[in-house]
mmCIF file of C-alpha atoms and ligand atoms in Angstrom:
data_model
loop_
_atom_site.group_PDB
_atom_site.id
_atom_site.type_symbol
_atom_site.label_atom_id
_atom_site.label_comp_id
_atom_site.label_asym_id
_atom_site.label_seq_id
_atom_site.Cartn_x
_atom_site.Cartn_y
_atom_site.Cartn_z
ATOM 1 C CA UNK A 324 -19.813 10.011 18.348
ATOM 2 C CA UNK A 325 -17.051 11.882 17.125
ATOM 3 C CA UNK A 326 -15.775 11.366 13.649
ATOM 4 C CA UNK A 327 -12.507 10.693 12.245
ATOM 5 C CA UNK A 328 -11.065 12.206 9.102
ATOM 6 C CA UNK A 329 -7.940 12.278 7.063
ATOM 7 C CA UNK A 330 -6.141 15.545 7.834
ATOM 8 C CA UNK A 331 -2.966 15.369 5.813
ATOM 9 C CA UNK A 332 -1.254 12.828 3.431
ATOM 10 C CA UNK A 333 2.521 12.600 2.446
ATOM 11 C CA UNK A 334 4.750 10.275 0.568
ATOM 12 C CA UNK A 335 8.290 9.515 -0.332
ATOM 13 C CA UNK A 336 10.137 7.714 -3.072
ATOM 14 C CA UNK A 337 13.948 6.970 -3.434
ATOM 15 C CA UNK A 338 15.562 9.188 -6.089
ATOM 16 C CA UNK A 339 16.880 6.178 -8.013
ATOM 17 C CA UNK A 340 14.481 4.980 -10.849
ATOM 18 C CA UNK A 341 15.005 1.499 -12.380
ATOM 19 C CA UNK A 342 13.435 1.381 -15.688
ATOM 20 C CA UNK A 343 12.400 -1.890 -17.708
ATOM 21 C CA UNK A 344 15.043 -1.019 -20.319
ATOM 22 C CA UNK A 345 17.495 -1.069 -17.433
ATOM 23 C CA UNK A 346 16.101 -4.426 -16.168
ATOM 24 C CA UNK A 347 16.563 -5.863 -19.639
ATOM 25 C CA UNK A 348 20.291 -5.667 -19.346
ATOM 26 C CA UNK A 349 20.564 -7.954 -16.542
ATOM 27 C CA UNK A 350 17.235 -10.125 -16.161
ATOM 28 C CA UNK A 351 15.937 -12.228 -19.190
ATOM 29 C CA UNK A 352 12.881 -10.009 -19.698
ATOM 30 C CA UNK A 353 11.680 -7.114 -21.949
ATOM 31 C CA UNK A 354 10.177 -3.903 -21.640
ATOM 32 C CA UNK A 355 7.413 -4.965 -24.060
ATOM 33 C CA UNK A 356 6.489 -7.982 -21.695
ATOM 34 C CA UNK A 357 6.425 -5.934 -18.410
ATOM 35 C CA UNK A 358 4.234 -3.266 -19.846
ATOM 36 C CA UNK A 359 1.752 -5.769 -21.470
ATOM 37 C CA UNK A 360 1.545 -8.009 -18.686
ATOM 38 C CA UNK A 361 1.747 -5.664 -15.773
ATOM 39 C CA UNK A 362 1.618 -1.963 -16.924
ATOM 40 C CA UNK A 363 4.843 -1.162 -14.811
ATOM 41 C CA UNK A 364 7.411 1.227 -16.842
ATOM 42 C CA UNK A 365 9.551 1.759 -13.937
ATOM 43 C CA UNK A 366 10.039 1.525 -10.212
ATOM 44 C CA UNK A 367 12.006 3.371 -7.458
ATOM 45 C CA UNK A 368 14.874 1.635 -5.892
ATOM 46 C CA UNK A 369 16.302 2.636 -2.354
ATOM 47 C CA UNK A 370 19.960 3.535 -2.192
ATOM 48 C CA UNK A 371 22.185 1.557 0.240
ATOM 49 C CA UNK A 372 21.878 4.206 2.948
ATOM 50 C CA UNK A 373 17.939 4.498 2.530
ATOM 51 C CA UNK A 374 15.728 2.427 5.027
ATOM 52 C CA UNK A 375 12.291 1.839 5.318
ATOM 53 C CA UNK A 376 12.344 4.038 8.385
ATOM 54 C CA UNK A 377 14.129 6.959 6.333
ATOM 55 C CA UNK A 378 11.438 6.816 3.693
ATOM 56 C CA UNK A 379 8.680 6.539 6.443
ATOM 57 C CA UNK A 380 9.930 9.558 8.237
ATOM 58 C CA UNK A 381 10.066 11.641 5.022
ATOM 59 C CA UNK A 382 6.320 10.648 4.304
ATOM 60 C CA UNK A 383 5.272 11.285 7.896
ATOM 61 C CA UNK A 384 6.759 14.750 7.964
ATOM 62 C CA UNK A 385 4.943 15.722 4.649
ATOM 63 C CA UNK A 386 1.602 14.308 6.125
ATOM 64 C CA UNK A 387 1.989 16.050 9.641
ATOM 65 C CA UNK A 388 2.718 19.241 7.790
ATOM 66 C CA UNK A 389 -0.311 18.808 5.424
ATOM 67 C CA UNK A 390 -2.399 18.358 8.582
ATOM 68 C CA UNK A 391 -1.118 21.447 10.118
ATOM 69 C CA UNK A 392 0.236 19.701 13.245
ATOM 70 C CA UNK A 393 3.459 19.235 15.036
ATOM 71 C CA UNK A 394 5.022 15.726 15.416
ATOM 72 C CA UNK A 395 4.351 15.929 19.227
ATOM 73 C CA UNK A 396 0.482 16.254 18.400
ATOM 74 C CA UNK A 397 0.724 12.451 17.284
ATOM 75 C CA UNK A 398 -0.908 9.763 19.903
ATOM 76 C CA UNK A 399 -0.478 6.897 17.862
ATOM 77 C CA UNK A 400 1.924 5.789 15.294
ATOM 78 C CA UNK A 401 1.473 2.561 13.169
ATOM 79 C CA UNK A 402 3.890 1.533 10.364
ATOM 80 C CA UNK A 403 2.733 -1.057 8.064
ATOM 81 C CA UNK A 404 5.640 -2.816 6.598
ATOM 82 C CA UNK A 405 7.018 -6.408 5.334
ATOM 83 C CA UNK A 406 10.555 -4.884 5.271
ATOM 84 C CA UNK A 407 11.113 -3.473 8.674
ATOM 85 C CA UNK A 408 14.864 -1.907 9.333
ATOM 86 C CA UNK A 409 15.541 -4.730 11.722
ATOM 87 C CA UNK A 410 13.912 -7.981 13.413
ATOM 88 C CA UNK A 411 13.315 -5.428 16.516
ATOM 89 C CA UNK A 412 12.626 -2.719 17.781
ATOM 90 C CA UNK A 413 9.802 -1.898 15.613
ATOM 91 C CA UNK A 414 10.314 0.420 12.631
ATOM 92 C CA UNK A 415 7.453 2.572 14.154
ATOM 93 C CA UNK A 416 9.738 3.223 17.336
ATOM 94 C CA UNK A 417 12.807 4.097 15.149
ATOM 95 C CA UNK A 418 10.486 6.591 13.129
ATOM 96 C CA UNK A 419 8.991 7.857 16.368
ATOM 97 C CA UNK A 420 12.475 8.836 17.556
ATOM 98 C CA UNK A 421 13.422 10.366 14.207
ATOM 99 C CA UNK A 422 10.385 12.537 14.291
ATOM 100 C CA UNK A 423 11.210 13.690 17.708
ATOM 101 C CA UNK A 424 7.943 12.576 19.356
ATOM 102 C CA UNK A 425 8.635 12.289 23.090
ATOM 103 C CA UNK A 426 5.829 9.729 23.772
ATOM 104 C CA UNK A 427 3.185 7.936 21.782
ATOM 105 C CA UNK A 428 1.775 4.352 21.075
ATOM 106 C CA UNK A 429 4.061 2.813 18.391
ATOM 107 C CA UNK A 430 3.813 -0.359 16.562
ATOM 108 C CA UNK A 431 4.226 -2.086 13.313
ATOM 109 C CA UNK A 432 1.623 -3.844 11.473
ATOM 110 C CA UNK A 433 2.352 -6.877 9.276
ATOM 111 C CA UNK A 434 -0.410 -7.644 6.588
ATOM 112 C CA UNK A 435 1.830 -7.484 3.410
ATOM 113 C CA UNK A 436 0.281 -5.321 0.905
ATOM 114 C CA UNK A 437 -2.907 -5.031 2.851
ATOM 115 C CA UNK A 438 -1.054 -3.570 5.817
ATOM 116 C CA UNK A 439 -1.741 0.122 5.048
ATOM 117 C CA UNK A 440 -5.641 -0.665 5.388
ATOM 118 C CA UNK A 441 -5.140 -2.855 8.437
ATOM 119 C CA UNK A 442 -3.418 -0.001 10.066
ATOM 120 C CA UNK A 443 -6.116 2.458 9.135
ATOM 121 C CA UNK A 444 -8.654 0.051 10.659
ATOM 122 C CA UNK A 445 -6.479 -0.470 13.527
ATOM 123 C CA UNK A 446 -6.004 3.367 14.249
ATOM 124 C CA UNK A 447 -9.912 3.697 13.613
ATOM 125 C CA UNK A 448 -10.661 1.369 16.568
ATOM 126 C CA UNK A 449 -8.121 3.043 18.922
ATOM 127 C CA UNK A 450 -9.588 6.620 17.935
ATOM 128 C CA UNK A 451 -13.295 5.472 18.468
ATOM 129 C CA UNK A 452 -12.220 4.264 21.657
ATOM 130 C CA UNK A 453 -11.282 7.579 22.783
ATOM 131 C CA UNK A 454 -7.793 8.993 24.075
ATOM 132 C CA UNK A 455 -6.134 9.234 20.679
ATOM 133 C CA UNK A 456 -6.701 12.445 18.951
ATOM 134 C CA UNK A 457 -4.344 12.202 16.001
ATOM 135 C CA UNK A 458 -2.885 8.896 14.568
ATOM 136 C CA UNK A 459 -0.098 8.640 12.020
ATOM 137 C CA UNK A 460 -0.666 5.645 9.847
ATOM 138 C CA UNK A 461 2.221 4.875 7.470
ATOM 139 C CA UNK A 462 2.877 2.205 4.817
ATOM 140 C CA UNK A 463 6.488 1.973 3.968
ATOM 141 C CA UNK A 464 8.707 -0.707 2.063
ATOM 142 C CA UNK A 465 12.102 -1.209 0.835
ATOM 143 C CA UNK A 466 10.601 -4.466 -0.851
ATOM 144 C CA UNK A 467 13.325 -4.571 -3.624
ATOM 145 C CA UNK A 468 15.630 -6.085 -0.655
ATOM 146 C CA UNK A 469 13.555 -9.134 -0.821
ATOM 147 C CA UNK A 470 13.863 -9.842 -4.490
ATOM 148 C CA UNK A 471 15.867 -12.481 -6.338
ATOM 149 C CA UNK A 472 16.996 -10.328 -9.326
ATOM 150 C CA UNK A 473 17.615 -13.575 -11.238
ATOM 151 C CA UNK A 474 13.776 -14.374 -10.691
ATOM 152 C CA UNK A 475 12.067 -12.710 -13.631
ATOM 153 C CA UNK A 476 8.534 -13.858 -12.495
ATOM 154 C CA UNK A 477 8.825 -11.460 -9.256
ATOM 155 C CA UNK A 478 11.913 -9.007 -9.576
ATOM 156 C CA UNK A 479 10.177 -6.933 -12.330
ATOM 157 C CA UNK A 480 7.165 -6.310 -10.113
ATOM 158 C CA UNK A 481 7.949 -4.567 -7.142
ATOM 159 C CA UNK A 482 9.536 -1.106 -5.855
ATOM 160 C CA UNK A 483 10.276 0.941 -2.884
ATOM 161 C CA UNK A 484 8.415 3.841 -1.319
ATOM 162 C CA UNK A 485 6.411 5.149 1.458
ATOM 163 C CA UNK A 486 2.998 7.102 2.105
ATOM 164 C CA UNK A 487 1.521 8.499 5.183
ATOM 165 C CA UNK A 488 -1.751 9.796 6.462
ATOM 166 C CA UNK A 489 -2.785 11.616 9.584
ATOM 167 C CA UNK A 490 -6.149 10.725 10.922
ATOM 168 C CA UNK A 491 -7.724 13.362 13.163
ATOM 169 C CA UNK A 492 -10.781 13.627 15.504
ATOM 170 C CA UNK A 493 -13.431 15.512 13.609
ATOM 171 C CA UNK A 494 -16.993 16.812 13.843
ATOM 172 C CA UNK A 495 -17.738 15.799 10.462
ATOM 173 C CA UNK A 496 -17.554 12.251 8.991
ATOM 174 C CA UNK A 497 -14.312 11.283 7.181
ATOM 175 C CA UNK A 498 -13.483 7.565 7.450
ATOM 176 C CA UNK A 499 -16.780 5.810 7.238
ATOM 177 C CA UNK A 500 -15.762 2.246 7.771
ATOM 178 C CA UNK A 501 -12.911 -0.454 7.469
ATOM 179 C CA UNK A 502 -13.374 -4.039 6.715
ATOM 180 C CA UNK A 503 -10.589 -6.763 7.116
ATOM 181 C CA UNK A 504 -10.063 -10.229 6.081
ATOM 182 C CA UNK A 505 -7.563 -13.041 5.995
ATOM 183 C CA UNK A 506 -7.191 -16.653 4.786
ATOM 184 C CA UNK A 507 -3.975 -18.119 5.974
ATOM 185 C CA UNK A 508 -4.727 -21.417 4.105
ATOM 186 C CA UNK A 509 -3.140 -19.493 1.233
ATOM 187 C CA UNK A 510 -0.013 -18.538 2.930
ATOM 188 C CA UNK A 511 2.235 -20.433 0.660
ATOM 189 C CA UNK A 512 1.461 -18.669 -2.606
ATOM 190 C CA UNK A 513 2.908 -15.223 -1.646
ATOM 191 C CA UNK A 514 5.632 -15.412 0.830
ATOM 192 C CA UNK A 515 9.283 -15.076 1.843
ATOM 193 C CA UNK A 516 9.859 -18.476 3.356
ATOM 194 C CA UNK A 517 12.816 -17.290 5.637
ATOM 195 C CA UNK A 518 13.385 -16.966 9.202
ATOM 196 C CA UNK A 519 16.426 -15.783 11.333
ATOM 197 C CA UNK A 520 18.116 -19.052 12.492
ATOM 198 C CA UNK A 521 21.566 -19.586 13.765
ATOM 199 C CA UNK A 522 22.942 -16.356 12.008
ATOM 200 C CA UNK A 523 21.261 -16.870 8.692
ATOM 201 C CA UNK A 524 18.063 -16.564 6.839
ATOM 202 C CA UNK A 525 16.604 -20.053 6.395
ATOM 203 C CA UNK A 526 15.219 -21.581 4.115
ATOM 204 C CA UNK A 527 15.122 -18.532 1.857
ATOM 205 C CA UNK A 528 15.322 -14.809 2.162
ATOM 206 C CA UNK A 529 13.493 -13.961 -1.370
ATOM 207 C CA UNK A 530 9.952 -13.568 -2.497
ATOM 208 C CA UNK A 531 8.332 -16.563 -3.899
ATOM 209 C CA UNK A 532 4.971 -16.140 -5.634
ATOM 210 C CA UNK A 533 2.518 -18.452 -7.554
ATOM 211 C CA UNK A 534 1.524 -15.367 -9.820
ATOM 212 C CA UNK A 535 -1.576 -16.879 -11.359
ATOM 213 C CA UNK A 536 -3.244 -18.052 -8.022
ATOM 214 C CA UNK A 537 -2.477 -14.755 -6.593
ATOM 215 C CA UNK A 538 -3.970 -12.905 -9.607
ATOM 216 C CA UNK A 539 -7.097 -14.813 -9.390
ATOM 217 C CA UNK A 540 -7.828 -14.259 -5.557
ATOM 218 C CA UNK A 541 -6.874 -10.715 -5.930
ATOM 219 C CA UNK A 542 -9.464 -9.776 -8.588
ATOM 220 C CA UNK A 543 -12.204 -11.735 -6.518
ATOM 221 C CA UNK A 544 -11.379 -10.191 -3.129
ATOM 222 C CA UNK A 545 -10.831 -6.623 -4.237
ATOM 223 C CA UNK A 546 -14.466 -6.888 -5.634
ATOM 224 C CA UNK A 547 -15.802 -8.714 -2.668
ATOM 225 C CA UNK A 548 -14.293 -6.195 -0.025
ATOM 226 C CA UNK A 549 -15.168 -3.131 -2.110
ATOM 227 C CA UNK A 550 -18.932 -4.350 -2.326
ATOM 228 C CA UNK A 551 -18.766 -5.084 1.400
ATOM 229 C CA UNK A 552 -17.737 -1.364 2.354
ATOM 230 C CA UNK A 553 -20.256 0.225 -0.144
ATOM 231 C CA UNK A 554 -23.183 -1.986 1.266
ATOM 232 C CA UNK A 555 -22.232 -1.487 4.892
ATOM 233 C CA UNK A 556 -22.667 2.345 4.127
ATOM 234 C CA UNK A 557 -25.818 2.136 1.791
ATOM 235 C CA UNK A 558 -23.907 3.568 -0.895
ATOM 236 C CA UNK A 559 -23.647 2.624 -4.486
ATOM 237 C CA UNK A 560 -20.608 2.419 -6.768
ATOM 238 C CA UNK A 561 -21.853 5.190 -8.780
ATOM 239 C CA UNK A 562 -21.239 7.474 -5.677
ATOM 240 C CA UNK A 563 -17.523 6.755 -5.495
ATOM 241 C CA UNK A 564 -15.512 9.554 -6.893
ATOM 242 C CA UNK A 565 -12.009 7.670 -6.744
ATOM 243 C CA UNK A 566 -11.234 3.891 -6.439
ATOM 244 C CA UNK A 567 -7.741 3.573 -5.069
ATOM 245 C CA UNK A 568 -6.796 -0.115 -4.950
ATOM 246 C CA UNK A 569 -3.633 -1.817 -4.043
ATOM 247 C CA UNK A 570 -1.190 -0.889 -6.901
ATOM 248 C CA UNK A 571 -0.214 -4.447 -8.053
ATOM 249 C CA UNK A 572 -0.564 -4.664 -11.627
ATOM 250 C CA UNK A 573 -2.788 -2.949 -14.269
ATOM 251 C CA UNK A 574 -4.608 -5.902 -15.376
ATOM 252 C CA UNK A 575 -5.942 -6.639 -11.917
ATOM 253 C CA UNK A 576 -6.734 -3.042 -11.517
ATOM 254 C CA UNK A 577 -8.862 -3.135 -14.832
ATOM 255 C CA UNK A 578 -10.223 -6.336 -14.099
ATOM 256 C CA UNK A 579 -11.461 -5.289 -10.604
ATOM 257 C CA UNK A 580 -12.720 -1.851 -12.105
ATOM 258 C CA UNK A 581 -14.884 -3.863 -14.725
ATOM 259 C CA UNK A 582 -16.321 -6.342 -12.200
ATOM 260 C CA UNK A 583 -17.195 -3.343 -9.963
ATOM 261 C CA UNK A 584 -18.498 -1.341 -12.682
ATOM 262 C CA UNK A 585 -16.335 1.672 -12.106
ATOM 263 C CA UNK A 586 -14.867 3.677 -14.906
ATOM 264 C CA UNK A 587 -11.157 3.349 -15.458
ATOM 265 C CA UNK A 588 -11.105 7.282 -15.266
ATOM 266 C CA UNK A 589 -12.069 6.956 -11.580
ATOM 267 C CA UNK A 590 -9.212 4.652 -10.628
ATOM 268 C CA UNK A 591 -6.192 6.100 -9.372
ATOM 269 C CA UNK A 592 -3.244 4.403 -10.964
ATOM 270 C CA UNK A 593 0.643 4.859 -10.003
ATOM 271 C CA UNK A 594 1.712 1.229 -10.632
ATOM 272 C CA UNK A 595 3.083 2.316 -13.988
ATOM 273 C CA UNK A 596 5.545 4.581 -12.091
ATOM 274 C CA UNK A 597 5.815 3.158 -8.796
ATOM 275 C CA UNK A 598 5.653 -0.679 -9.419
ATOM 276 C CA UNK A 599 4.115 -2.595 -6.635
ATOM 277 C CA UNK A 600 5.249 -0.924 -3.402
ATOM 278 C CA UNK A 601 3.337 -3.456 -1.054
ATOM 279 C CA UNK A 602 2.090 -1.603 1.930
ATOM 280 C CA UNK A 603 3.055 1.684 0.604
ATOM 281 C CA UNK A 604 1.007 1.609 -2.609
ATOM 282 C CA UNK A 605 -2.343 2.890 -1.570
ATOM 283 C CA UNK A 606 -1.160 5.896 0.501
ATOM 284 C CA UNK A 607 1.338 6.660 -2.184
ATOM 285 C CA UNK A 608 -1.436 6.636 -4.837
ATOM 286 C CA UNK A 609 -3.646 8.593 -2.360
ATOM 287 C CA UNK A 610 -0.909 11.473 -1.875
ATOM 288 C CA UNK A 611 -0.200 11.508 -5.560
ATOM 289 C CA UNK A 612 -3.840 12.151 -6.366
ATOM 290 C CA UNK A 613 -4.294 14.698 -3.500
ATOM 291 C CA UNK A 614 -1.191 16.739 -4.463
ATOM 292 C CA UNK A 615 -1.980 16.816 -8.226
ATOM 293 C CA UNK A 616 -5.592 17.938 -7.389
ATOM 294 C CA UNK A 617 -7.525 15.078 -8.629
ATOM 295 C CA UNK A 618 -8.951 14.375 -5.102
ATOM 296 C CA UNK A 619 -10.923 17.259 -3.648
ATOM 297 C CA UNK A 620 -12.264 17.964 -0.187
ATOM 298 C CA UNK A 621 -15.922 16.267 0.322
ATOM 299 C CA UNK A 622 -15.251 13.385 -2.532
ATOM 300 C CA UNK A 623 -15.865 9.677 -1.567
ATOM 301 C CA UNK A 624 -12.848 7.425 -1.769
ATOM 302 C CA UNK A 625 -12.862 3.607 -1.907
ATOM 303 C CA UNK A 626 -9.682 1.884 -0.789
ATOM 304 C CA UNK A 627 -9.056 -1.888 -1.357
ATOM 305 C CA UNK A 628 -6.130 -3.817 -0.880
ATOM 306 C CA UNK A 629 -4.962 -7.470 -1.215
ATOM 307 C CA UNK A 630 -1.714 -9.201 -0.172
ATOM 308 C CA UNK A 631 0.311 -12.218 1.191
ATOM 309 C CA UNK A 632 -1.479 -14.078 3.982
ATOM 310 C CA UNK A 633 -3.699 -13.993 1.875
ATOM 311 C CA UNK A 634 -5.058 -10.840 3.494
ATOM 312 C CA UNK A 635 -7.449 -8.400 1.989
ATOM 313 C CA UNK A 636 -9.303 -5.220 3.305
ATOM 314 C CA UNK A 637 -11.161 -2.077 2.308
ATOM 315 C CA UNK A 638 -12.352 1.323 3.604
ATOM 316 C CA UNK A 639 -14.585 4.028 2.625
ATOM 317 C CA UNK A 640 -13.511 7.592 3.183
ATOM 318 C CA UNK A 641 -15.207 11.018 2.755
ATOM 319 C CA UNK A 642 -12.153 12.984 1.996
HETATM 320 O O1 LIG B 972 0.631 -7.652 -4.330
HETATM 321 C C1 LIG B 972 0.126 -8.762 -4.913
HETATM 322 C C2 LIG B 972 1.530 -9.263 -5.612
HETATM 323 N N1 LIG B 972 1.307 -10.201 -6.604
HETATM 324 C C3 LIG B 972 0.775 -9.791 -7.831
HETATM 325 O O2 LIG B 972 0.345 -8.774 -8.196
HETATM 326 C C4 LIG B 972 1.013 -11.033 -8.767
HETATM 327 C C5 LIG B 972 -0.110 -11.162 -9.762
HETATM 328 N N2 LIG B 972 0.004 -11.989 -10.873
HETATM 329 C C6 LIG B 972 0.471 -11.337 -11.852
HETATM 330 O O3 LIG B 972 0.422 -10.265 -11.858
HETATM 331 C C7 LIG B 972 0.946 -12.294 -13.176
HETATM 332 O O4 LIG B 972 0.587 -13.551 -12.681
HETATM 333 C C8 LIG B 972 2.322 -12.189 -13.582
HETATM 334 C C9 LIG B 972 2.549 -10.655 -14.066
HETATM 335 C C10 LIG B 972 3.161 -12.190 -12.226
HETATM 336 C C11 LIG B 972 2.660 -13.113 -14.508
HETATM 337 O O5 LIG B 972 1.797 -12.854 -15.496
HETATM 338 P P1 LIG B 972 1.181 -14.208 -16.365
HETATM 339 O O6 LIG B 972 0.352 -13.603 -17.468
HETATM 340 O O7 LIG B 972 0.324 -14.806 -15.216
HETATM 341 O O8 LIG B 972 2.358 -15.039 -16.769
HETATM 342 P P2 LIG B 972 2.774 -16.311 -16.533
HETATM 343 O O9 LIG B 972 3.510 -16.604 -15.111
HETATM 344 O O10 LIG B 972 1.708 -17.391 -16.832
HETATM 345 O O11 LIG B 972 4.040 -16.662 -17.522
HETATM 346 C C12 LIG B 972 3.852 -16.508 -18.895
HETATM 347 C C13 LIG B 972 5.097 -16.584 -19.683
HETATM 348 C C14 LIG B 972 5.893 -17.792 -19.134
HETATM 349 O O12 LIG B 972 6.859 -18.181 -20.207
HETATM 350 P P3 LIG B 972 6.294 -19.522 -21.067
HETATM 351 O O13 LIG B 972 6.375 -20.729 -20.087
HETATM 352 O O14 LIG B 972 4.891 -19.300 -21.403
HETATM 353 O O15 LIG B 972 7.079 -19.870 -22.012
HETATM 354 C C15 LIG B 972 7.061 -17.213 -18.178
HETATM 355 O O16 LIG B 972 8.169 -17.734 -18.209
HETATM 356 O O17 LIG B 972 5.700 -15.559 -19.359
HETATM 357 C C16 LIG B 972 7.092 -15.675 -18.937
HETATM 358 N N3 LIG B 972 7.390 -14.701 -18.068
HETATM 359 C C17 LIG B 972 8.398 -13.545 -18.444
HETATM 360 N N4 LIG B 972 8.554 -13.215 -19.735
HETATM 361 C C18 LIG B 972 9.462 -12.151 -19.773
HETATM 362 C C19 LIG B 972 7.458 -14.599 -16.841
HETATM 363 N N5 LIG B 972 7.823 -13.262 -16.251
HETATM 364 C C20 LIG B 972 8.572 -12.842 -17.157
HETATM 365 C C21 LIG B 972 9.277 -11.669 -17.438
HETATM 366 N N6 LIG B 972 9.655 -11.255 -18.566
HETATM 367 N N7 LIG B 972 9.435 -10.612 -16.322
#
């Protein structure tokens, strides 16, 4: 059977940086509280004329170039996002057009912060079925547009950005396996409980979160799915070169690393600079560590994500 590998990565961040100190000027919070409870120092915020699709397009171009391909080589384009440009058409179709791809399969994936891993797993299954040689999987968000800037329990946590990978058919193993889960009984603890109705969003267009419940579930399921991926491939945590979890909060990352028994020096952390960028966080962290030279060809990467739904998923990748 043919293998699938990551042939290129890319990312994009808005130029505008919002620091904790600036947040202090309009929300009842402090730089100290945010750093101690979340590890976040700053986040990027999209400008008025930036959209999920414009960030996704920039990340995609960088990933396609890194893969040494042309946009027209892409057979499948999946965008994981919770903040699509519009209700329809899909953001994937908007990005397909911006990239100048004449024809490919294009659709959006909604699994909130687990969306990128869901997209990776979906692309993997398309590719194993044959017919798709190169797939573009993007996580892209303008998540700050869902925030109530007076709710200090949520508005300090999130940021905007996009990350992308190109998956290509290969003779050598790359994407070893992917594992997906969901538990819809927990939908209410992390949601935007609004729908378009009679020209308005009802009942509310903002993120609602029970932070402590999300925290507890996150630490449990990130550990579970990481172990599931390792066991499936008969690998041990000692063999993992880099753990790239969803970048929610450094306390969640540290607790998960401790539970798994992986040294914190092998965890890729970008939440301090990016905040939580939902579906974009894993591909943004991956591209950051590829471009700064930490991640090298042949290394074993363990990805694990958790998000609203609740959803969670993991993947093991030989880079
Ligand atoms: O992709 C998944 C997305 N979700 C997450 O990652 C969230 C997971 N949960 C968490 O990371 C944490 O639950 C939070 C960082 C959201 C909150 O931390 P916590 O330690 O669970 O704090 P808490 O909600 O128990 O609040 C403790 C105190 C409260 O004050 P009182 O009642 O003790 O006086 C809050 O009102 O901290 C207060 N507080 C704040 N203070 C300053 C809550 N948010 C803030 C804030 N600045 N931004």
